[in-house]
């Protein structure tokens, strides 16, 4: 689609000079009795608490790390292909939801 110079100028005239629809900030701030309110649902509060708990949790579990190090060094650490695929899919779904 090609937009001509005349079309651009017409749009600028319409939107650039349209002062009738503009709201004066001083008039808007003089409206008495208008207070904004915020209401958070109980479900959102639970999600918020859960996210805080996750952020505060330790990222490294030393006992798990040492166990995995031992299994890897001894050659007994194995993971099924299906488990890896399931974890990858689950992580992708969670990433989309969050």
PDB file of C-alpha atoms in Angstrom:
ATOM      1  CA  UNK A   1       0.000   0.000   0.000  1.00  0.00           C
ATOM      2  CA  UNK A   2       1.325   3.425  -0.941  1.00  0.00           C
ATOM      3  CA  UNK A   3       0.448   6.462   1.129  1.00  0.00           C
ATOM      4  CA  UNK A   4       0.616   9.724  -0.743  1.00  0.00           C
ATOM      5  CA  UNK A   5       1.862  13.044   0.568  1.00  0.00           C
ATOM      6  CA  UNK A   6      -1.663  14.451   0.309  1.00  0.00           C
ATOM      7  CA  UNK A   7      -3.055  11.681   2.489  1.00  0.00           C
ATOM      8  CA  UNK A   8      -0.397  12.322   5.137  1.00  0.00           C
ATOM      9  CA  UNK A   9      -1.123  16.053   5.088  1.00  0.00           C
ATOM     10  CA  UNK A  10      -4.860  15.419   5.419  1.00  0.00           C
ATOM     11  CA  UNK A  11      -4.243  13.182   8.433  1.00  0.00           C
ATOM     12  CA  UNK A  12      -2.022  15.799  10.028  1.00  0.00           C
ATOM     13  CA  UNK A  13      -4.713  18.413   9.532  1.00  0.00           C
ATOM     14  CA  UNK A  14      -7.348  16.175  11.082  1.00  0.00           C
ATOM     15  CA  UNK A  15      -5.363  14.903  14.070  1.00  0.00           C
ATOM     16  CA  UNK A  16      -2.835  17.683  14.517  1.00  0.00           C
ATOM     17  CA  UNK A  17      -5.254  20.578  14.672  1.00  0.00           C
ATOM     18  CA  UNK A  18      -8.102  18.864  16.481  1.00  0.00           C
ATOM     19  CA  UNK A  19      -8.139  20.862  19.716  1.00  0.00           C
ATOM     20  CA  UNK A  20     -11.812  20.308  20.408  1.00  0.00           C
ATOM     21  CA  UNK A  21     -11.249  16.819  21.798  1.00  0.00           C
ATOM     22  CA  UNK A  22      -8.225  17.675  23.952  1.00  0.00           C
ATOM     23  CA  UNK A  23      -8.745  17.806  27.708  1.00  0.00           C
ATOM     24  CA  UNK A  24      -7.125  20.595  29.647  1.00  0.00           C
ATOM     25  CA  UNK A  25      -5.043  19.070  32.457  1.00  0.00           C
ATOM     26  CA  UNK A  26      -6.087  21.827  34.853  1.00  0.00           C
ATOM     27  CA  UNK A  27      -9.765  21.168  34.240  1.00  0.00           C
ATOM     28  CA  UNK A  28      -9.269  17.431  34.598  1.00  0.00           C
ATOM     29  CA  UNK A  29      -7.497  17.770  37.953  1.00  0.00           C
ATOM     30  CA  UNK A  30     -10.268  19.980  39.367  1.00  0.00           C
ATOM     31  CA  UNK A  31     -12.845  17.176  39.300  1.00  0.00           C
ATOM     32  CA  UNK A  32     -13.816  16.792  42.957  1.00  0.00           C
ATOM     33  CA  UNK A  33     -14.519  13.488  44.656  1.00  0.00           C
ATOM     34  CA  UNK A  34     -12.748  11.329  42.093  1.00  0.00           C
ATOM     35  CA  UNK A  35     -10.333   8.951  43.799  1.00  0.00           C
ATOM     36  CA  UNK A  36      -8.765   5.933  42.190  1.00  0.00           C
ATOM     37  CA  UNK A  37      -9.094   2.637  43.998  1.00  0.00           C
ATOM     38  CA  UNK A  38      -7.311  -0.650  43.608  1.00  0.00           C
ATOM     39  CA  UNK A  39      -8.903  -3.954  44.528  1.00  0.00           C
ATOM     40  CA  UNK A  40      -6.808  -7.122  44.471  1.00  0.00           C
ATOM     41  CA  UNK A  41      -8.642 -10.430  44.381  1.00  0.00           C
ATOM     42  CA  UNK A  42      -7.876 -13.126  46.915  1.00  0.00           C
ATOM     43  CA  UNK A  43      -6.561 -15.327  44.097  1.00  0.00           C
ATOM     44  CA  UNK A  44      -4.101 -12.599  43.097  1.00  0.00           C
ATOM     45  CA  UNK A  45      -2.990 -12.211  46.714  1.00  0.00           C
ATOM     46  CA  UNK A  46      -2.287 -15.948  46.915  1.00  0.00           C
ATOM     47  CA  UNK A  47      -0.282 -15.792  43.675  1.00  0.00           C
ATOM     48  CA  UNK A  48       1.615 -12.799  45.006  1.00  0.00           C
ATOM     49  CA  UNK A  49       2.513 -14.633  48.234  1.00  0.00           C
ATOM     50  CA  UNK A  50       3.580 -17.695  46.255  1.00  0.00           C
ATOM     51  CA  UNK A  51       5.850 -15.617  44.030  1.00  0.00           C
ATOM     52  CA  UNK A  52       7.420 -13.988  47.087  1.00  0.00           C
ATOM     53  CA  UNK A  53       8.049 -17.403  48.638  1.00  0.00           C
ATOM     54  CA  UNK A  54       9.688 -18.615  45.433  1.00  0.00           C
ATOM     55  CA  UNK A  55      11.932 -15.546  45.306  1.00  0.00           C
ATOM     56  CA  UNK A  56      12.985 -16.044  48.933  1.00  0.00           C
ATOM     57  CA  UNK A  57      13.709 -19.752  48.538  1.00  0.00           C
ATOM     58  CA  UNK A  58      17.309 -20.856  48.207  1.00  0.00           C
ATOM     59  CA  UNK A  59      18.305 -21.600  44.651  1.00  0.00           C
ATOM     60  CA  UNK A  60      20.928 -24.196  45.493  1.00  0.00           C
ATOM     61  CA  UNK A  61      20.271 -27.348  47.500  1.00  0.00           C
ATOM     62  CA  UNK A  62      23.721 -28.534  48.637  1.00  0.00           C
ATOM     63  CA  UNK A  63      22.605 -32.064  49.497  1.00  0.00           C
ATOM     64  CA  UNK A  64      21.066 -32.547  46.057  1.00  0.00           C
ATOM     65  CA  UNK A  65      24.141 -31.112  44.337  1.00  0.00           C
ATOM     66  CA  UNK A  66      26.523 -33.417  46.222  1.00  0.00           C
ATOM     67  CA  UNK A  67      24.343 -36.445  45.446  1.00  0.00           C
ATOM     68  CA  UNK A  68      24.330 -35.586  41.732  1.00  0.00           C
ATOM     69  CA  UNK A  69      28.085 -34.973  41.736  1.00  0.00           C
ATOM     70  CA  UNK A  70      28.660 -38.413  43.211  1.00  0.00           C
ATOM     71  CA  UNK A  71      26.366 -40.090  40.674  1.00  0.00           C
ATOM     72  CA  UNK A  72      28.004 -38.275  37.758  1.00  0.00           C
ATOM     73  CA  UNK A  73      31.552 -39.032  38.914  1.00  0.00           C
ATOM     74  CA  UNK A  74      30.724 -42.715  39.510  1.00  0.00           C
ATOM     75  CA  UNK A  75      28.945 -42.998  36.148  1.00  0.00           C
ATOM     76  CA  UNK A  76      25.608 -44.061  37.628  1.00  0.00           C
ATOM     77  CA  UNK A  77      23.707 -40.895  36.727  1.00  0.00           C
ATOM     78  CA  UNK A  78      21.141 -41.561  33.997  1.00  0.00           C
ATOM     79  CA  UNK A  79      18.081 -39.707  32.787  1.00  0.00           C
ATOM     80  CA  UNK A  80      15.430 -41.149  30.510  1.00  0.00           C
ATOM     81  CA  UNK A  81      14.786 -39.319  27.240  1.00  0.00           C
ATOM     82  CA  UNK A  82      11.074 -39.179  28.042  1.00  0.00           C
ATOM     83  CA  UNK A  83      11.747 -37.384  31.334  1.00  0.00           C
ATOM     84  CA  UNK A  84      13.851 -34.748  29.609  1.00  0.00           C
ATOM     85  CA  UNK A  85      11.174 -34.170  26.960  1.00  0.00           C
ATOM     86  CA  UNK A  86       8.426 -33.899  29.601  1.00  0.00           C
ATOM     87  CA  UNK A  87      10.417 -31.362  31.620  1.00  0.00           C
ATOM     88  CA  UNK A  88      11.144 -29.288  28.526  1.00  0.00           C
ATOM     89  CA  UNK A  89       7.478 -29.212  27.510  1.00  0.00           C
ATOM     90  CA  UNK A  90       6.316 -28.448  31.048  1.00  0.00           C
ATOM     91  CA  UNK A  91       8.835 -25.599  31.352  1.00  0.00           C
ATOM     92  CA  UNK A  92       7.702 -24.142  28.008  1.00  0.00           C
ATOM     93  CA  UNK A  93       4.074 -24.205  29.168  1.00  0.00           C
ATOM     94  CA  UNK A  94       4.914 -22.559  32.493  1.00  0.00           C
ATOM     95  CA  UNK A  95       6.976 -19.885  30.747  1.00  0.00           C
ATOM     96  CA  UNK A  96       3.997 -19.011  28.550  1.00  0.00           C
ATOM     97  CA  UNK A  97       1.637 -18.829  31.517  1.00  0.00           C
ATOM     98  CA  UNK A  98       3.945 -16.689  33.626  1.00  0.00           C
TER      99      UNK A  98
END
